[in-house]
PDB file of C-alpha atoms and ligand atoms in Angstrom:
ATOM      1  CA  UNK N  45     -15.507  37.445 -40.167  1.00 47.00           C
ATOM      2  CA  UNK N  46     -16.580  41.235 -39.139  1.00 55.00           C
ATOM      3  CA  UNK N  47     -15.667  42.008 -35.500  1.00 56.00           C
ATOM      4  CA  UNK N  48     -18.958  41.810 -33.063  1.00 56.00           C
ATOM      5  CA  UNK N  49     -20.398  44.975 -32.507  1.00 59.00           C
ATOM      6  CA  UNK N  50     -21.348  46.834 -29.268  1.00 53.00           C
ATOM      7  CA  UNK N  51     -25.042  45.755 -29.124  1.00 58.00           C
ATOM      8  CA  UNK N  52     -24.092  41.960 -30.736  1.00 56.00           C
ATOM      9  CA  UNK N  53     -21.792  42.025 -27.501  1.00 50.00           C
ATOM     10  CA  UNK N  54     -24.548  43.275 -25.244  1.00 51.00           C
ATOM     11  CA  UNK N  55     -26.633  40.499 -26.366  1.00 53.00           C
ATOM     12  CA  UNK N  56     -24.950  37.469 -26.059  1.00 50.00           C
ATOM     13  CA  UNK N  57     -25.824  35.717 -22.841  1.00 49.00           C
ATOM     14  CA  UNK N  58     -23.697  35.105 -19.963  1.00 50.00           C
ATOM     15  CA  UNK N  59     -21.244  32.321 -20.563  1.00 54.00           C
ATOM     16  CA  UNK N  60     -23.036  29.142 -18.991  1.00 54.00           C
ATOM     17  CA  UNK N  61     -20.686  28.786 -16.213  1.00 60.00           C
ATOM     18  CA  UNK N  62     -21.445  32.742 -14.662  1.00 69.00           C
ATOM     19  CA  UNK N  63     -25.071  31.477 -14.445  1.00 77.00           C
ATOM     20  CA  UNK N  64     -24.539  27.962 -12.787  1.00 83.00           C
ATOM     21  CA  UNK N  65     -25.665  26.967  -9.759  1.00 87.00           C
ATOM     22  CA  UNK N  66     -22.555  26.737  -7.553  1.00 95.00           C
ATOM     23  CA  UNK N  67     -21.435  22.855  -7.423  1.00 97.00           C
ATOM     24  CA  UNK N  68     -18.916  23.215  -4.590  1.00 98.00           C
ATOM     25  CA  UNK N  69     -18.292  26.395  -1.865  1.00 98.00           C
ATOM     26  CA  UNK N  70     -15.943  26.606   0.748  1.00 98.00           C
ATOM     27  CA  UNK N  71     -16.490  28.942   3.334  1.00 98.00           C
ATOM     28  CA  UNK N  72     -14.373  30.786   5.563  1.00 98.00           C
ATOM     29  CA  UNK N  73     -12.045  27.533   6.064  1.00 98.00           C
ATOM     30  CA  UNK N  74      -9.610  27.346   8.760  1.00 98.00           C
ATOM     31  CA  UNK N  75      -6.703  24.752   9.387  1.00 98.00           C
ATOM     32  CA  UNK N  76      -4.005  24.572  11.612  1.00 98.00           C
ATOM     33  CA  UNK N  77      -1.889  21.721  12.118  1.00 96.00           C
ATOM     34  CA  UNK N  78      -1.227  20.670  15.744  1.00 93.00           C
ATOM     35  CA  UNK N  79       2.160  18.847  16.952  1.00 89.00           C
ATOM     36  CA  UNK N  80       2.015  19.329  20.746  1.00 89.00           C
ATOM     37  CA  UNK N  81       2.349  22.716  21.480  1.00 90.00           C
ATOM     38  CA  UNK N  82       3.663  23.611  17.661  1.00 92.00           C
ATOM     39  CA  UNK N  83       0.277  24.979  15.557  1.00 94.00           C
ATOM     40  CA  UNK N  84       0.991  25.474  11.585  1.00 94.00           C
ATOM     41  CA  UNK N  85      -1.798  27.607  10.786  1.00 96.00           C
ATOM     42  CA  UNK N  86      -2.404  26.865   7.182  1.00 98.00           C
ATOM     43  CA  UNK N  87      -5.701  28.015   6.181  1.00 98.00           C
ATOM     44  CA  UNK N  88      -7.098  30.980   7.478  1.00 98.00           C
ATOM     45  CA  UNK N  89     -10.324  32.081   6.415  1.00 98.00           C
ATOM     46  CA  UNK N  90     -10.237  31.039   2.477  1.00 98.00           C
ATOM     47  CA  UNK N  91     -13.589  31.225   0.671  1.00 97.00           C
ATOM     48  CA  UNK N  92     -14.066  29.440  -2.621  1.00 97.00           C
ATOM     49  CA  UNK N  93     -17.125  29.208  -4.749  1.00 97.00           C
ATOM     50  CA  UNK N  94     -16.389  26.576  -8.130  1.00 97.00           C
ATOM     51  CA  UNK N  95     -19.998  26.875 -10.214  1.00 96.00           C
ATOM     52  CA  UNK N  96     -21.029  23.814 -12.355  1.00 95.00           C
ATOM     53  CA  UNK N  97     -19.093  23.281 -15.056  1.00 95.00           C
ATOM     54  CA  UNK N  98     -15.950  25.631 -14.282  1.00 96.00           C
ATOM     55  CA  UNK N  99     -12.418  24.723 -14.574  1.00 97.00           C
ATOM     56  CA  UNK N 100     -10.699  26.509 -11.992  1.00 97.00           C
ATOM     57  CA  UNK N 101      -6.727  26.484 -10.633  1.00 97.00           C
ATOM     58  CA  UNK N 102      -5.603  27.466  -7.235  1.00 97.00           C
ATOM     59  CA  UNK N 103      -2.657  28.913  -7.872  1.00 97.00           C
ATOM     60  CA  UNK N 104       0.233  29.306  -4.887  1.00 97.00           C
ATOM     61  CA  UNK N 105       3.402  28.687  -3.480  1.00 97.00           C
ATOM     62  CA  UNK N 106       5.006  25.498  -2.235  1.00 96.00           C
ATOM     63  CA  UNK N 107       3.462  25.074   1.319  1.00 96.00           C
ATOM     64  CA  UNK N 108       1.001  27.610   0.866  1.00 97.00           C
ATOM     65  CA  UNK N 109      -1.754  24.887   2.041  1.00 98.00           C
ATOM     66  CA  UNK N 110      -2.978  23.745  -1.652  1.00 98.00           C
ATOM     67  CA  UNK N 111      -2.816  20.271  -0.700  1.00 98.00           C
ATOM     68  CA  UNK N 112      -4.660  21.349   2.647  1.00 98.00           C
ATOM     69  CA  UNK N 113      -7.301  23.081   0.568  1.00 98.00           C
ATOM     70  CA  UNK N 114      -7.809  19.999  -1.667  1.00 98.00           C
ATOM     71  CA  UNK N 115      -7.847  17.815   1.152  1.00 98.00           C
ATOM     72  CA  UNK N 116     -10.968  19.895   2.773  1.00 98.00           C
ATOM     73  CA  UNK N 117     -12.844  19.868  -0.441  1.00 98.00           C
ATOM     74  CA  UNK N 118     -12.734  16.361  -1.330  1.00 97.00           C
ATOM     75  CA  UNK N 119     -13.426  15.389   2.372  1.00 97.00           C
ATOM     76  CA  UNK N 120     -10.177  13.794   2.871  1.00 96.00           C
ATOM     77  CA  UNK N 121     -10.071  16.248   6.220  1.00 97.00           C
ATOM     78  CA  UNK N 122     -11.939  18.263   8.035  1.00 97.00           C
ATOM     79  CA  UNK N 123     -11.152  22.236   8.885  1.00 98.00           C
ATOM     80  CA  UNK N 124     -10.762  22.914  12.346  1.00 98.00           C
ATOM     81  CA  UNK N 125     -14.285  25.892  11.097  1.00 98.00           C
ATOM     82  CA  UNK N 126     -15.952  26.729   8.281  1.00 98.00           C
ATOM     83  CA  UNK N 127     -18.077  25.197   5.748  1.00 98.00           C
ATOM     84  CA  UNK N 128     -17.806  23.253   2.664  1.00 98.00           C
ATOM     85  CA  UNK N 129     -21.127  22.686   0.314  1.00 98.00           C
ATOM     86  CA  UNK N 130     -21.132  20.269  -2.589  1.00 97.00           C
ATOM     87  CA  UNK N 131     -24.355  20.624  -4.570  1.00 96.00           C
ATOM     88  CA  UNK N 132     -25.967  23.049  -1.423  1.00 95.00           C
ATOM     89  CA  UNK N 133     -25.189  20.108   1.312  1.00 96.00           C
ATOM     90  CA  UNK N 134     -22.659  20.755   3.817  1.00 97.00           C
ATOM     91  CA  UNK N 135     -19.594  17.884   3.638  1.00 98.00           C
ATOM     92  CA  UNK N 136     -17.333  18.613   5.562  1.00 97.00           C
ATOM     93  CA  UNK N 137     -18.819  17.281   8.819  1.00 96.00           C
ATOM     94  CA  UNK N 138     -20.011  13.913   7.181  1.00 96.00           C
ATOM     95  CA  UNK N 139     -19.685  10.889   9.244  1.00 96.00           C
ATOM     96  CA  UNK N 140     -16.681   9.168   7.430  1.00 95.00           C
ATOM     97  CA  UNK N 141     -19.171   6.294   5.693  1.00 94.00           C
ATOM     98  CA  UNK N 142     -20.813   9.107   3.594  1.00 95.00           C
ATOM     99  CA  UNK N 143     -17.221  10.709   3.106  1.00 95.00           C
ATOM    100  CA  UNK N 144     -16.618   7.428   1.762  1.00 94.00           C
ATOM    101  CA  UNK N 145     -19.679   7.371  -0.511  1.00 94.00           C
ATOM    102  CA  UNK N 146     -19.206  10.850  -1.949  1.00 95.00           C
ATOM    103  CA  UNK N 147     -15.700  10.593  -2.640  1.00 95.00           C
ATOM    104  CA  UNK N 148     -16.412   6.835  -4.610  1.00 93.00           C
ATOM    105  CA  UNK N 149     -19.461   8.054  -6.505  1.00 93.00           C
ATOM    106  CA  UNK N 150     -19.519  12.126  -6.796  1.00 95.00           C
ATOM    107  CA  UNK N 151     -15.820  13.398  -6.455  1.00 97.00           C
ATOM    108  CA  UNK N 152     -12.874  12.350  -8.713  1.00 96.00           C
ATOM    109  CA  UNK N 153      -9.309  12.948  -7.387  1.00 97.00           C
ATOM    110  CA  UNK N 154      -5.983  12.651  -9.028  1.00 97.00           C
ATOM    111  CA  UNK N 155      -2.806  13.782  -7.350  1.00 97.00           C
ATOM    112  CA  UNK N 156       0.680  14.533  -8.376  1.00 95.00           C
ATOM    113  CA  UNK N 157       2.030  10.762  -7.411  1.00 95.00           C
ATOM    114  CA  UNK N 158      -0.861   8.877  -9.183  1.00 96.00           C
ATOM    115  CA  UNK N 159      -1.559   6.711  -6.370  1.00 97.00           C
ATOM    116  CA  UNK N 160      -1.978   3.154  -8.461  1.00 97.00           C
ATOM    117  CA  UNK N 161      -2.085   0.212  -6.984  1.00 97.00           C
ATOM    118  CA  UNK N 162       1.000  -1.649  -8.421  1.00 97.00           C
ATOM    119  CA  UNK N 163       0.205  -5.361  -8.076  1.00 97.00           C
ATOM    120  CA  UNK N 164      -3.075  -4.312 -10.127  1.00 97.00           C
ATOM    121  CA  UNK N 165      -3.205  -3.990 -14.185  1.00 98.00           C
ATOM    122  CA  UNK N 166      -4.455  -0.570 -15.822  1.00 98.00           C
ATOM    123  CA  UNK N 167      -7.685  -1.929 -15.968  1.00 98.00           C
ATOM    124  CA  UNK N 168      -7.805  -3.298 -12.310  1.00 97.00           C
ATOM    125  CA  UNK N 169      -7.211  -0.272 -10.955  1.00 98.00           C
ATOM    126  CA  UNK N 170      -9.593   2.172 -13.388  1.00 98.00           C
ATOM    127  CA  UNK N 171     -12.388  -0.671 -12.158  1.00 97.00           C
ATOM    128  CA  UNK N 172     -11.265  -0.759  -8.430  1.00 95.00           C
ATOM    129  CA  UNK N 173     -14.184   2.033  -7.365  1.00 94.00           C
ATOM    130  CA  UNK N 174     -16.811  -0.231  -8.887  1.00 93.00           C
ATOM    131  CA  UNK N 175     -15.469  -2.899  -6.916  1.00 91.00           C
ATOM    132  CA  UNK N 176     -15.554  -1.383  -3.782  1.00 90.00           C
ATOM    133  CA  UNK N 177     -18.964   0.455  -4.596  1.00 92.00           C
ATOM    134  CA  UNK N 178     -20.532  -2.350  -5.615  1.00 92.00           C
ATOM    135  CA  UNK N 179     -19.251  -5.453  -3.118  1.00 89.00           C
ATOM    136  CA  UNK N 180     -18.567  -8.515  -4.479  1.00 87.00           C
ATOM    137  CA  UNK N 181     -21.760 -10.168  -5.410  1.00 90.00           C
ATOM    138  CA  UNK N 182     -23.211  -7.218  -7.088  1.00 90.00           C
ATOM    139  CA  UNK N 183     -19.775  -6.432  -8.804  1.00 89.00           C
ATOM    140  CA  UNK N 184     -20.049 -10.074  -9.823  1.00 92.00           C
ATOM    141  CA  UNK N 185     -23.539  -9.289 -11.181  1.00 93.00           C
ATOM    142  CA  UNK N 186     -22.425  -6.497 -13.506  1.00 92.00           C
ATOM    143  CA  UNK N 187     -18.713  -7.361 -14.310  1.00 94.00           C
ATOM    144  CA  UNK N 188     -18.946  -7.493 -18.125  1.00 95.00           C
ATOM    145  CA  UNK N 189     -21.086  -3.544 -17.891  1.00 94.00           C
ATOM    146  CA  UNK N 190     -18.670  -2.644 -15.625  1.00 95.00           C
ATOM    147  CA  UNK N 191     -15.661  -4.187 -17.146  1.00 96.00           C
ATOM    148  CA  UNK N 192     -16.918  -2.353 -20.445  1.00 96.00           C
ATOM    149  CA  UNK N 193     -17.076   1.220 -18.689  1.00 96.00           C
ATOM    150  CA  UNK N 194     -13.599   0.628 -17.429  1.00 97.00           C
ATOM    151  CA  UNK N 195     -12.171  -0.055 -21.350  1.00 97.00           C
ATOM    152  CA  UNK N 196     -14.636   2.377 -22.895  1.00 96.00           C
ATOM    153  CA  UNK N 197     -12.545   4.875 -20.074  1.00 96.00           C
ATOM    154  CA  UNK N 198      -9.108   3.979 -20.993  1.00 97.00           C
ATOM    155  CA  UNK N 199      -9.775   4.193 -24.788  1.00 97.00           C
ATOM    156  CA  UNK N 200     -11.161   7.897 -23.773  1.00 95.00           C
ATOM    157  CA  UNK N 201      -7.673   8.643 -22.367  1.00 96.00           C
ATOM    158  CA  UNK N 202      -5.962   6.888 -25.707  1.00 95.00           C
ATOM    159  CA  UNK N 203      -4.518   3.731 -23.236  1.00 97.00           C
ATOM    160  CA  UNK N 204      -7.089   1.292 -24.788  1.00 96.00           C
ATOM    161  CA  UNK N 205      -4.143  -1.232 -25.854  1.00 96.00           C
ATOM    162  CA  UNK N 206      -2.603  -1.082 -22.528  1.00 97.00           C
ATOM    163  CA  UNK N 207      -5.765  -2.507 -20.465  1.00 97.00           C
ATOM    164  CA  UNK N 208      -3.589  -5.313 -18.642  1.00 97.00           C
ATOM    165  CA  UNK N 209      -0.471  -3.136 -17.879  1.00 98.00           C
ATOM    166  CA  UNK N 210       0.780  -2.748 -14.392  1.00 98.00           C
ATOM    167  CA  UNK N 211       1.889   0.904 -13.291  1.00 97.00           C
ATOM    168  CA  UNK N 212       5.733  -0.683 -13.440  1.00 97.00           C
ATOM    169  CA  UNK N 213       5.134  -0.692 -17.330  1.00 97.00           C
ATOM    170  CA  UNK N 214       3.821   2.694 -18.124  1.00 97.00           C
ATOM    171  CA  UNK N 215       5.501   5.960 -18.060  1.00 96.00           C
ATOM    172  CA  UNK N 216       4.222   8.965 -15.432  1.00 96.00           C
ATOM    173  CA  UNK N 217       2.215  10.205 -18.248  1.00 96.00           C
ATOM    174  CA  UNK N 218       0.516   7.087 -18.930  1.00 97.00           C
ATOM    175  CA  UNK N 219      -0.012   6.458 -15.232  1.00 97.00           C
ATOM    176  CA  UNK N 220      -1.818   9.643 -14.726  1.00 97.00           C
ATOM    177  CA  UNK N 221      -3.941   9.369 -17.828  1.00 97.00           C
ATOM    178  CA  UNK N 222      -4.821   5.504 -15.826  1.00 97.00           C
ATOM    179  CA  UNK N 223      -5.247   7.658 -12.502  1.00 97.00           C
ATOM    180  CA  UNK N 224      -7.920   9.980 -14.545  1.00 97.00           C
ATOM    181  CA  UNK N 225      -9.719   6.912 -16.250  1.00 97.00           C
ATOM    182  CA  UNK N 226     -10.023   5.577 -12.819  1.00 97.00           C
ATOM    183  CA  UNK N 227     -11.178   9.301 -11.325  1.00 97.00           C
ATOM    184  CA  UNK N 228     -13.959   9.358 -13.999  1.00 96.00           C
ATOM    185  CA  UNK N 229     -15.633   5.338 -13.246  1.00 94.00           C
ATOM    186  CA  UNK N 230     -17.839   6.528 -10.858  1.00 91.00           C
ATOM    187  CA  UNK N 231     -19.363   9.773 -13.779  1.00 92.00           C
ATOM    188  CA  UNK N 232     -17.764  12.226 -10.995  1.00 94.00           C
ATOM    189  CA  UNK N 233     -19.378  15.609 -11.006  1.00 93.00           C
ATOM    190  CA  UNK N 234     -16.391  16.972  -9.566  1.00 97.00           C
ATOM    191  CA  UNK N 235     -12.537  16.510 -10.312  1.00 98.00           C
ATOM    192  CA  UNK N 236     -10.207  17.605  -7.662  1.00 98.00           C
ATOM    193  CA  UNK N 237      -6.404  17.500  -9.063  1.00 98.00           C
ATOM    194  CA  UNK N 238      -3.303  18.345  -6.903  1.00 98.00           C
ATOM    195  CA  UNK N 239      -0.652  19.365  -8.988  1.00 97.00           C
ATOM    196  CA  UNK N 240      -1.573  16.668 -11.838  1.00 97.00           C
ATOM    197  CA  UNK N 241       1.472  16.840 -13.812  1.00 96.00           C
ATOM    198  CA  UNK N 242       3.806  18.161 -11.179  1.00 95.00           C
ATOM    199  CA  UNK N 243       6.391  14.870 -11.908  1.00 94.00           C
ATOM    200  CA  UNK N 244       6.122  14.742 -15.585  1.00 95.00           C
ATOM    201  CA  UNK N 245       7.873  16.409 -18.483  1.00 95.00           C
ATOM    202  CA  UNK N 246       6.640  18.872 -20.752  1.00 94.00           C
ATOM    203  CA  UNK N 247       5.329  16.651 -22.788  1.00 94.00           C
ATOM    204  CA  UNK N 248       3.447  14.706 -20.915  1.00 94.00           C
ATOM    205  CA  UNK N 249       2.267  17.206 -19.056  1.00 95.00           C
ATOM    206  CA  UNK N 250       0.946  18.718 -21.563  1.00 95.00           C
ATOM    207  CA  UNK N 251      -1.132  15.834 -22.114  1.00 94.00           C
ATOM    208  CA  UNK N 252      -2.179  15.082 -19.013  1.00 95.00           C
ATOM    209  CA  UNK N 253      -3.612  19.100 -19.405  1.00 96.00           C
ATOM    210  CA  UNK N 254      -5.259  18.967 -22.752  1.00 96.00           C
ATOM    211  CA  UNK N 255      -6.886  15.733 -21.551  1.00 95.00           C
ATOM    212  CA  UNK N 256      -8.635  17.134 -18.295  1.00 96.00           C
ATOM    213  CA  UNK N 257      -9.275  20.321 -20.940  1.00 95.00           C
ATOM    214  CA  UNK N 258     -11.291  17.610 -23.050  1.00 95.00           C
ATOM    215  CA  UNK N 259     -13.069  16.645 -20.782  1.00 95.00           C
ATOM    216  CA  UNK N 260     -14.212  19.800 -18.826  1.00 95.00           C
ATOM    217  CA  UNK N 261     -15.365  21.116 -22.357  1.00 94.00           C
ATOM    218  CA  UNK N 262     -16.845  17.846 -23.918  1.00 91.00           C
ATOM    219  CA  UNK N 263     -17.945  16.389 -21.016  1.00 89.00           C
ATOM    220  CA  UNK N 264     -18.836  19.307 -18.357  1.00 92.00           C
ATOM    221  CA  UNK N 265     -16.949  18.159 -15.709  1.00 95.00           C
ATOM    222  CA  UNK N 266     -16.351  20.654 -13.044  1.00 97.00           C
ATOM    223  CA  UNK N 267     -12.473  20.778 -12.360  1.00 98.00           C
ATOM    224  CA  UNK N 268     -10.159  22.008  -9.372  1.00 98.00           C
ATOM    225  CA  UNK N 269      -6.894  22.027 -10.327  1.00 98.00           C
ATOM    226  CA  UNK N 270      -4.196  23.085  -7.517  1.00 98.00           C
ATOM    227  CA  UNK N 271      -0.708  23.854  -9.011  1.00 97.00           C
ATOM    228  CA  UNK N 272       2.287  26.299  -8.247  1.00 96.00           C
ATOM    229  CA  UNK N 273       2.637  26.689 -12.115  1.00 95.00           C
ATOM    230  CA  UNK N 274       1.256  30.464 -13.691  1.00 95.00           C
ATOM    231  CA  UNK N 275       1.529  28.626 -16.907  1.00 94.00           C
ATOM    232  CA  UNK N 276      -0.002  25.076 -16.090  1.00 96.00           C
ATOM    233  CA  UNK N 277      -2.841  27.431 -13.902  1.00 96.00           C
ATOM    234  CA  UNK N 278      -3.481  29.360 -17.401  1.00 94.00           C
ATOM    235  CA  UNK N 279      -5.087  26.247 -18.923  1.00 93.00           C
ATOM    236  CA  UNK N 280      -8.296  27.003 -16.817  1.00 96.00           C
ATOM    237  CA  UNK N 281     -10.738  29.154 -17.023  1.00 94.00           C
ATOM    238  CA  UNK N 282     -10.524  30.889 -14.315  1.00 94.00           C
ATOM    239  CA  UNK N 283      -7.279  30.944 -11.810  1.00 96.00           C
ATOM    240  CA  UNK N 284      -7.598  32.325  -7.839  1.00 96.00           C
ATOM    241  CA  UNK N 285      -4.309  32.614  -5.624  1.00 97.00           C
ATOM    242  CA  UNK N 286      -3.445  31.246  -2.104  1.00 98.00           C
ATOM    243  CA  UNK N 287      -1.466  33.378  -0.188  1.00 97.00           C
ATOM    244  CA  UNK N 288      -1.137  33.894   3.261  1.00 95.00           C
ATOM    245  CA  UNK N 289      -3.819  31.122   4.480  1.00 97.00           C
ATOM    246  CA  UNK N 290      -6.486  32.904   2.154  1.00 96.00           C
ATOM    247  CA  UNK N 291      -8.075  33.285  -1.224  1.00 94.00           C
ATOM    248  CA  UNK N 292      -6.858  36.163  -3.210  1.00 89.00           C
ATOM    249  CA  UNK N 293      -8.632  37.364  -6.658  1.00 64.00           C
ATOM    250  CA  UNK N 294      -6.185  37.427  -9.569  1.00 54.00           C
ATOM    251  CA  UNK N 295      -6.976  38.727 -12.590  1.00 49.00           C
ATOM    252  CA  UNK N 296     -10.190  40.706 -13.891  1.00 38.00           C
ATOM    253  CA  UNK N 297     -12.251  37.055 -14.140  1.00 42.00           C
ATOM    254  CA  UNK N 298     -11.774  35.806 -10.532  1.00 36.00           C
ATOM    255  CA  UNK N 299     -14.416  35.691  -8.470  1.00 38.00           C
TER     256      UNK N 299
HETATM  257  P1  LIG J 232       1.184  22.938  -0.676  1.00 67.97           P
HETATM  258  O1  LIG J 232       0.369  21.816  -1.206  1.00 67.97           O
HETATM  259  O2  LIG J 232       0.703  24.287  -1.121  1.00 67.97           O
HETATM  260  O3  LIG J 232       2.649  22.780  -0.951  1.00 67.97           O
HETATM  261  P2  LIG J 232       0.473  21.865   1.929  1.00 67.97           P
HETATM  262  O4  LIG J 232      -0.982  22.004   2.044  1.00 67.97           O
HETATM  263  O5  LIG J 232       1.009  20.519   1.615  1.00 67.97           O
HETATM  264  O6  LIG J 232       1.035  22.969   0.911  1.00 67.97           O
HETATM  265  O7  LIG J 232       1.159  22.310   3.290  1.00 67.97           O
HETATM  266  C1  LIG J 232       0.944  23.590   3.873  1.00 67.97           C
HETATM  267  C2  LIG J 232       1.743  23.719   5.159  1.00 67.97           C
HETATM  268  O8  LIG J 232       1.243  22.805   6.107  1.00 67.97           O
HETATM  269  C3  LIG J 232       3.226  23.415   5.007  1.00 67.97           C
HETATM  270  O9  LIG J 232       3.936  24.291   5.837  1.00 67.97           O
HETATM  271  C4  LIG J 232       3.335  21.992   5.502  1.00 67.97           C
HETATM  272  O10 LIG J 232       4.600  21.763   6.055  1.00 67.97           O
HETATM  273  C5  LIG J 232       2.266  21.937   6.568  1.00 67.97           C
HETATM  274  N1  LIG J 232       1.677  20.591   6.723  1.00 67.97           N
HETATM  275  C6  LIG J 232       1.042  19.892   5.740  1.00 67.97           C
HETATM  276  N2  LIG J 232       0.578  18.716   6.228  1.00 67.97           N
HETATM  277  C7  LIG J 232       0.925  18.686   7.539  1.00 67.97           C
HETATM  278  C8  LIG J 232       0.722  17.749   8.605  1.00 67.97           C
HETATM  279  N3  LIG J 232       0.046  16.604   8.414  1.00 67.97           N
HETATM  280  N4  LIG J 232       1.230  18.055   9.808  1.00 67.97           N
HETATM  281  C9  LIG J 232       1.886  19.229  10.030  1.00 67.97           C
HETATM  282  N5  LIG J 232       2.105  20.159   9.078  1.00 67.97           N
HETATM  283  C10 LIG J 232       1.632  19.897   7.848  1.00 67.97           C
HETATM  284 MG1  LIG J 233       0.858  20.156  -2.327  1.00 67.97          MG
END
């Protein structure tokens, strides 16, 4: 095929993710953690702006305040100041009922330990939001829609045939692909993931990375993936650094 020229590359449009609305900013966060008279000051003024559809890493050291970070976006804490705005409304100072709601029905996470419930089969626990969104009589009311979601999602992440498997029986990989199917049963707009395949092998990893690839191209979901891996952070689209409590640009793409 012959090599675009100057005016073909002039008139292409903007890939669709520079012209998004934004989905999720953060805005000039601050954190410190308090132990008496002991303050870790963790976050420091980081700004972050992840438009619709983006797959972006944070990139940065062990204890550079990733976790923190994620934490503050999915609502999981609050920064002592500063902002963060999912979809242009300001989250961070929910009451904790609608931190509850968004983080059942609008924001996936999935973190480095899984986080399954044990006693609980594969299915159990990809179906476990719908349970607690729904309360027991309306779960009741839906089960066999909601049941089929919850299949329909493991299939998606190739653990179809392991639907009544407890976490005991599955290896990290397989656990993580159960944490994703379970991340996804609400149709999330927003995936947070802290350091996703930061206890598997290469191997799985890599799977566990193609998979969230699949789905942020097939299925425009918006992904934040936090890692202290260049090469696992290269599998976005876009990568910005932590360092030193803030936001850093790397690379000619970062915003
Ligand atoms: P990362 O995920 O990049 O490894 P974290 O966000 O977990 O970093 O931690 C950032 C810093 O904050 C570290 O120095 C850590 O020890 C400290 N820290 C994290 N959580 C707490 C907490 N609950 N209380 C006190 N210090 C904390
Ligand atoms: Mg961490």
């Amino acid at each position: 095929m012959a090599s675009p020229t100057l005016a073909d590359l002039l008139s292409q449009p903007e890939p669709p993710s520079a012209s998004a609305p934004p989905l999720l900013v953060a805005e000039d966060l601050f954190k410190t953690y308090r132990k008496g008279p002991v303050g870790v000051p963790v976050l420091q003024g980081v700004n972050l702006t992840v438009r619709q559809g983006e797959f972006v890493a944070v990139i940065g050291q062990s204890g550079s305040g990733k976790s923190t970070l994620l934490h503050l976006l999915g609502t999981l804490d609050r920064p002592d100041s500063g902002e963060v705005r999912f979809e242009g409304n300001r989250i961070d100072n929910l009451p904790a009922a609608g931190r509850d709601i968004l983080r059942n029905r609008h924001i996936g996470m999935i973190f480095q330990a899984y986080h399954l419930m044990p006693e609980l089969s594969a299915l159990e626990n990809v179906l476990a939001p719908a349970m607690i969104r729904f309360g027991v009589m309306s779960y009741l009311k839906r089960r066999r829609q909601i049941r089929r979601r919850g299949e329909e999602l493991l299939e998606r992440v190739g653990l179809g045939h392991r639907c009544r498997h407890k976490p005991r029986e599955m290896s990290g990989g397989e656990m993580q692909r159960v944490a994703i199917a379970r991340s996804l049963m609400s149709c999330p707009r927003l995936l947070l993931a802290d350091e996703p395949t930061g206890n598997l092998d290469r191997e799985n990893g890599d799977e566990v990375l193609k998979l969230l690839g699949e789905l942020h191209r097939d299925e425009q979901l918006t992904v934040v993936m936090v890692t202290h891996d260049p090469q696992i952070a290269a599998r976005a689209d876009r990568t910005v650094t932590l360092a030193s409590g803030k936001m850093q640009a790397a690379g000619a793409q970062a915003a």
